Coordinates of N, CA, C and O in Angstrom, one line a residue:
X5 N -24.6 82.4 -19.3 CA -23.3 83.1 -19.5 C -23.5 84.6 -19.7 O -22.8 85.4 -19.2
X6 N -24.6 84.9 -20.5 CA -24.8 86.3 -20.7 C -25.1 87.1 -19.4 O -24.7 88.2 -19.2
X7 N -25.8 86.4 -18.5 CA -26.1 87.0 -17.2 C -24.9 87.3 -16.4 O -24.7 88.4 -15.8
X8 N -23.9 86.4 -16.4 CA -22.7 86.6 -15.6 C -21.8 87.7 -16.3 O -21.2 88.5 -15.6
X9 N -21.8 87.7 -17.6 CA -21.1 88.8 -18.3 C -21.7 90.1 -18.0 O -21.0 91.1 -17.7
X10 N -23.0 90.2 -18.1 CA -23.7 91.5 -17.8 C -23.5 91.9 -16.4 O -23.2 93.1 -16.1
X11 N -23.7 91.0 -15.5 CA -23.5 91.3 -14.0 C -22.1 91.7 -13.7 O -21.8 92.7 -13.0
X12 N -21.1 91.1 -14.3 CA -19.7 91.4 -14.1 C -19.4 92.8 -14.7 O -18.6 93.6 -14.1
X13 N -19.9 93.1 -15.8 CA -19.7 94.4 -16.5 C -20.3 95.5 -15.6 O -19.6 96.5 -15.4
X14 N -21.5 95.3 -15.1 CA -22.1 96.3 -14.3 C -21.4 96.5 -13.0 O -21.2 97.6 -12.4
X15 N -20.9 95.4 -12.4 CA -20.1 95.5 -11.2 C -18.8 96.2 -11.4 O -18.4 97.0 -10.5
X16 N -18.1 96.0 -12.5 CA -16.9 96.7 -12.8 C -17.2 98.2 -13.0 O -16.4 99.0 -12.6
X17 N -18.3 98.5 -13.7 CA -18.6 99.9 -13.9 C -19.0 100.6 -12.6 O -18.5 101.7 -12.3
X18 N -19.7 99.9 -11.7 CA -20.0 100.4 -10.4 C -18.8 100.6 -9.6 O -18.6 101.7 -8.9
X19 N -17.8 99.7 -9.6 CA -16.6 99.9 -8.9 C -15.8 101.0 -9.4 O -15.2 101.8 -8.6
X20 N -15.8 101.2 -10.7 CA -15.0 102.4 -11.3 C -15.7 103.7 -10.9 O -15.0 104.6 -10.5
X21 N -17.0 103.8 -10.9 CA -17.7 105.0 -10.5 C -17.5 105.3 -9.0 O -17.3 106.4 -8.6
X22 N -17.5 104.2 -8.2 CA -17.4 104.4 -6.8 C -15.9 104.8 -6.5 O -15.7 105.7 -5.6
X23 N -15.0 104.3 -7.2 CA -13.6 104.7 -6.9 C -13.3 106.1 -7.4 O -12.4 106.8 -6.8
X24 N -14.0 106.6 -8.4 CA -13.9 108.0 -8.8 C -14.5 108.9 -7.8 O -14.0 110.0 -7.6
X25 N -15.5 108.5 -7.1 CA -16.1 109.3 -6.1 C -15.3 109.4 -4.8 O -15.2 110.4 -4.1
X26 N -14.7 108.2 -4.4 CA -13.9 108.1 -3.2 C -12.5 107.6 -3.6 O -12.3 106.4 -3.7
X27 N -11.6 108.5 -3.8 CA -10.3 108.1 -4.3 C -9.3 107.4 -3.3 O -8.1 107.4 -3.6
X28 N -9.8 106.9 -2.3 CA -9.0 106.2 -1.3 C -9.2 104.7 -1.5 O -10.3 104.2 -1.4
X29 N -8.1 103.9 -1.7 CA -8.2 102.5 -1.8 C -8.1 101.8 -0.5 O -7.2 102.1 0.3
X30 N -9.0 100.9 -0.2 CA -9.0 100.1 1.0 C -9.6 98.7 0.7 O -10.5 98.7 -0.2
X31 N -9.3 97.7 1.4 CA -9.9 96.4 1.0 C -11.4 96.2 1.1 O -12.0 95.5 0.4
X32 N -12.0 97.0 2.0 CA -13.4 96.8 2.3 C -14.2 98.0 1.8 O -15.3 98.2 2.3
X33 N -13.8 98.6 0.7 CA -14.5 99.8 0.3 C -15.8 99.6 -0.4 O -16.7 100.5 -0.4
X34 N -16.1 98.4 -0.9 CA -17.4 98.1 -1.5 C -18.2 97.2 -0.7 O -19.3 96.7 -1.2
X35 N -17.8 97.0 0.5 CA -18.6 96.0 1.4 C -20.0 96.4 1.7 O -20.9 95.6 1.6
X36 N -20.2 97.7 2.0 CA -21.5 98.2 2.4 C -22.4 98.1 1.1 O -23.6 97.8 1.2
X37 N -21.9 98.4 0.0 CA -22.7 98.4 -1.3 C -23.1 96.9 -1.5 O -24.2 96.7 -1.9
X38 N -22.2 96.0 -1.3 CA -22.6 94.6 -1.5 C -23.6 94.1 -0.5 O -24.5 93.4 -0.9
X39 N -23.5 94.6 0.7 CA -24.6 94.2 1.7 C -25.9 94.8 1.3 O -26.9 94.1 1.5
X40 N -25.9 96.0 0.8 CA -27.2 96.6 0.4 C -27.8 95.9 -0.8 O -29.0 95.7 -0.8
X41 N -27.0 95.4 -1.7 CA -27.5 94.6 -2.8 C -28.0 93.3 -2.4 O -29.1 92.8 -2.8
X42 N -27.4 92.7 -1.4 CA -27.8 91.4 -0.8 C -29.2 91.7 -0.1 O -30.1 90.9 -0.2
X43 N -29.3 92.8 0.6 CA -30.5 93.1 1.3 C -31.7 93.2 0.3 O -32.8 92.7 0.5
X44 N -31.4 94.0 -0.8 CA -32.4 94.2 -1.8 C -32.9 92.9 -2.4 O -34.1 92.7 -2.6
X45 N -32.0 92.0 -2.7 CA -32.3 90.7 -3.3 C -33.1 89.8 -2.3 O -34.1 89.2 -2.7
X46 N -32.7 89.8 -1.0 CA -33.4 89.0 0.0 C -34.8 89.6 0.3 O -35.7 88.8 0.4
X47 N -34.9 90.9 0.4 CA -36.2 91.5 0.6 C -37.2 91.2 -0.5 O -38.3 90.8 -0.3
X48 N -36.7 91.2 -1.7 CA -37.6 90.9 -2.8 C -37.9 89.5 -3.0 O -38.9 89.1 -3.5
X49 N -37.0 88.6 -2.6 CA -37.1 87.2 -2.8 C -36.0 86.6 -3.7 O -35.9 87.1 -4.8
X50 N -35.2 85.8 -3.1 CA -34.1 85.2 -3.9 C -34.6 84.4 -5.1 O -35.5 83.6 -5.0
X51 N -34.0 84.6 -6.3 CA -34.4 83.9 -7.5 C -35.5 84.6 -8.3 O -35.9 84.0 -9.3
X52 N -35.9 85.7 -7.9 CA -36.9 86.4 -8.7 C -36.4 87.8 -9.0 O -36.2 88.6 -8.2
X53 N -36.3 88.1 -10.3 CA -35.8 89.4 -10.8 C -36.7 90.5 -10.4 O -36.3 91.6 -10.0
X54 N -38.0 90.3 -10.6 CA -39.0 91.3 -10.2 C -38.9 91.6 -8.7 O -39.0 92.8 -8.3
X55 N -38.7 90.6 -7.9 CA -38.6 90.9 -6.5 C -37.3 91.6 -6.1 O -37.4 92.5 -5.3
X56 N -36.2 91.3 -6.8 CA -35.0 92.1 -6.5 C -35.1 93.5 -6.9 O -34.6 94.4 -6.2
X57 N -35.8 93.7 -8.0 CA -36.1 95.1 -8.5 C -36.9 95.9 -7.5 O -36.6 97.0 -7.1
X58 N -38.0 95.3 -7.1 CA -38.9 95.9 -6.1 C -38.2 96.1 -4.8 O -38.3 97.2 -4.1
X59 N -37.4 95.1 -4.3 CA -36.6 95.2 -3.1 C -35.6 96.3 -3.1 O -35.4 97.1 -2.2
X60 N -34.9 96.5 -4.3 CA -34.0 97.6 -4.4 C -34.6 99.0 -4.4 O -34.1 99.9 -3.7
X61 N -35.8 99.1 -5.0 CA -36.5 100.4 -5.0 C -37.0 100.7 -3.6 O -37.0 101.8 -3.1
X62 N -37.6 99.6 -2.9 CA -38.1 99.8 -1.6 C -37.0 100.2 -0.6 O -37.1 101.2 0.2
X63 N -35.8 99.6 -0.7 CA -34.7 99.9 0.1 C -34.2 101.4 -0.2 O -33.9 102.1 0.7
X64 N -34.2 101.8 -1.5 CA -33.8 103.1 -1.8 C -34.8 104.2 -1.3 O -34.4 105.2 -0.8
X65 N -36.1 103.9 -1.5 CA -37.1 104.8 -1.0 C -37.0 105.0 0.6 O -37.1 106.1 1.1
X66 N -36.8 103.9 1.3 CA -36.7 104.0 2.7 C -35.4 104.8 3.1 O -35.5 105.6 4.0
X67 N -34.3 104.5 2.5 CA -33.1 105.2 2.8 C -33.2 106.7 2.5 O -32.8 107.6 3.3
X68 N -33.7 107.1 1.4 CA -33.9 108.5 1.1 C -34.9 109.1 2.0 O -34.7 110.3 2.4
X69 N -36.0 108.4 2.4 CA -36.9 108.9 3.3 C -36.3 109.2 4.7 O -36.6 110.2 5.3
X70 N -35.4 108.3 5.1 CA -34.8 108.5 6.4 C -33.8 109.7 6.4 O -33.8 110.5 7.3
X71 N -33.1 109.9 5.3 CA -32.2 111.0 5.2 C -33.0 112.3 5.1 O -32.5 113.4 5.6
X72 N -34.2 112.3 4.4 CA -35.0 113.5 4.3 C -35.7 114.0 5.5 O -36.1 115.1 5.6
X73 N -35.8 113.1 6.5 CA -36.5 113.5 7.7 C -35.6 114.4 8.6 O -34.4 114.0 8.8
X74 N -36.1 115.5 9.0 CA -35.3 116.5 9.7 C -34.9 116.1 11.1 O -33.9 116.5 11.6
X75 N -35.7 115.2 11.7 CA -35.4 114.8 13.1 C -34.5 113.6 13.2 O -34.2 113.1 14.3
X76 N -34.1 112.9 12.1 CA -33.3 111.8 12.1 C -31.9 112.1 11.4 O -31.9 112.9 10.5
X77 N -30.9 111.6 11.9 CA -29.6 111.7 11.3 C -29.4 110.9 10.1 O -30.1 109.8 10.0
X78 N -28.6 111.2 9.1 CA -28.5 110.5 7.9 C -27.7 109.2 8.2 O -27.8 108.3 7.3
X79 N -27.0 109.0 9.3 CA -26.3 107.8 9.6 C -27.3 106.7 10.0 O -26.9 105.5 10.0
X80 N -28.5 107.0 10.2 CA -29.5 106.0 10.6 C -30.0 105.2 9.4 O -30.8 104.2 9.6
X81 N -29.7 105.6 8.2 CA -30.3 104.9 7.0 C -29.8 103.4 7.0 O -30.6 102.6 6.6
X82 N -28.6 103.1 7.4 CA -28.2 101.7 7.4 C -28.9 100.9 8.5 O -29.3 99.8 8.3
X83 N -29.2 101.6 9.6 CA -30.0 100.9 10.7 C -31.4 100.6 10.1 O -31.9 99.5 10.4
X84 N -32.0 101.5 9.4 CA -33.3 101.2 8.9 C -33.3 100.2 7.8 O -34.2 99.4 7.7
X85 N -32.3 100.1 7.0 CA -32.1 99.1 5.9 C -32.1 97.7 6.5 O -32.8 96.8 6.1
X86 N -31.3 97.5 7.6 CA -31.2 96.2 8.2 C -32.4 95.9 9.0 O -32.8 94.7 9.1
X87 N -33.1 96.9 9.6 CA -34.3 96.6 10.3 C -35.4 96.2 9.4 O -36.2 95.3 9.7
X88 N -35.5 96.8 8.2 CA -36.5 96.4 7.2 C -36.2 95.0 6.8 O -37.2 94.2 6.6
X89 N -35.0 94.6 6.6 CA -34.7 93.2 6.2 C -35.1 92.3 7.3 O -35.8 91.3 7.0
X90 N -34.9 92.6 8.5 CA -35.3 91.7 9.6 C -36.8 91.6 9.7 O -37.4 90.5 10.0
X91 N -37.5 92.7 9.6 CA -39.0 92.7 9.7 C -39.6 91.9 8.6 O -40.5 91.1 8.8
X92 N -39.1 92.1 7.4 CA -39.7 91.4 6.2 C -39.4 89.9 6.3 O -40.3 89.1 6.1
X93 N -38.2 89.5 6.7 CA -37.9 88.1 6.9 C -38.6 87.5 8.1 O -38.9 86.3 8.1
X94 N -39.0 88.3 9.1 CA -39.8 87.8 10.2 C -41.2 87.5 9.8 O -41.8 86.5 10.1
X95 N -41.8 88.4 8.9 CA -43.1 88.3 8.5 C -43.2 87.2 7.4 O -44.1 86.4 7.4
X96 N -42.4 87.3 6.4 CA -42.4 86.4 5.2 C -41.0 86.0 4.9 O -40.2 86.7 4.3
X97 N -40.6 84.8 5.4 CA -39.2 84.3 5.3 C -38.6 84.1 3.9 O -37.4 84.1 3.7
X98 N -39.5 84.0 2.9 CA -39.0 83.9 1.6 C -38.9 85.2 0.8 O -38.5 85.2 -0.3
X99 N -39.1 86.3 1.5 CA -39.1 87.6 0.8 C -40.5 88.0 0.3 O -41.4 87.3 0.5
X100 N -40.5 89.2 -0.3 CA -41.8 89.7 -0.8 C -42.4 88.8 -1.9 O -43.6 88.6 -1.9
X101 N -41.6 88.4 -2.9 CA -42.1 87.7 -4.0 C -41.6 86.2 -4.1 O -41.8 85.5 -5.0
X102 N -40.9 85.8 -3.0 CA -40.3 84.4 -3.0 C -41.4 83.4 -2.8 O -42.3 83.6 -2.0
X103 N -41.2 82.2 -3.3 CA -42.1 81.1 -3.1 C -41.4 80.1 -2.3 O -40.3 79.7 -2.6
X104 N -42.1 79.5 -1.3 CA -41.5 78.4 -0.5 C -41.3 77.2 -1.4 O -42.1 76.8 -2.2
X105 N -40.1 76.6 -1.2 CA -39.7 75.4 -1.9 C -39.4 74.2 -1.0 O -38.9 74.4 0.1
X106 N -39.9 73.1 -1.4 CA -39.5 71.9 -0.5 C -38.6 71.0 -1.4 O -38.8 70.8 -2.6
X107 N -37.6 70.4 -0.7 CA -36.7 69.6 -1.4 C -36.8 68.1 -0.8 O -36.8 67.9 0.4
X108 N -37.0 67.2 -1.7 CA -37.1 65.8 -1.3 C -35.8 65.1 -1.5 O -35.1 65.3 -2.6
X109 N -35.4 64.4 -0.5 CA -34.1 63.7 -0.6 C -34.3 62.3 -0.7 O -35.1 61.6 -0.1

């Protein structure tokens, strides 16, 4: 219960700060942020807090690195984020810190 309360509180705070930065309301205004959070969790490994933390920082470093390169446009950062997701899932389908699980029925 505490995790859901904490997560919901942080999501509300992030929504408030995002709305203050971009004062236009539209139905899909937080969709890209949600996709980036999903990418960070999947890259790190679903179900592992340490993996989500590392995945978020890896995604942030890659996006800042792409924006800082003078020969690349800043709009390519989303392309690199999704490409990193595909490459990591191709190499290790459970993410960086995820463990394979088998389910017996």
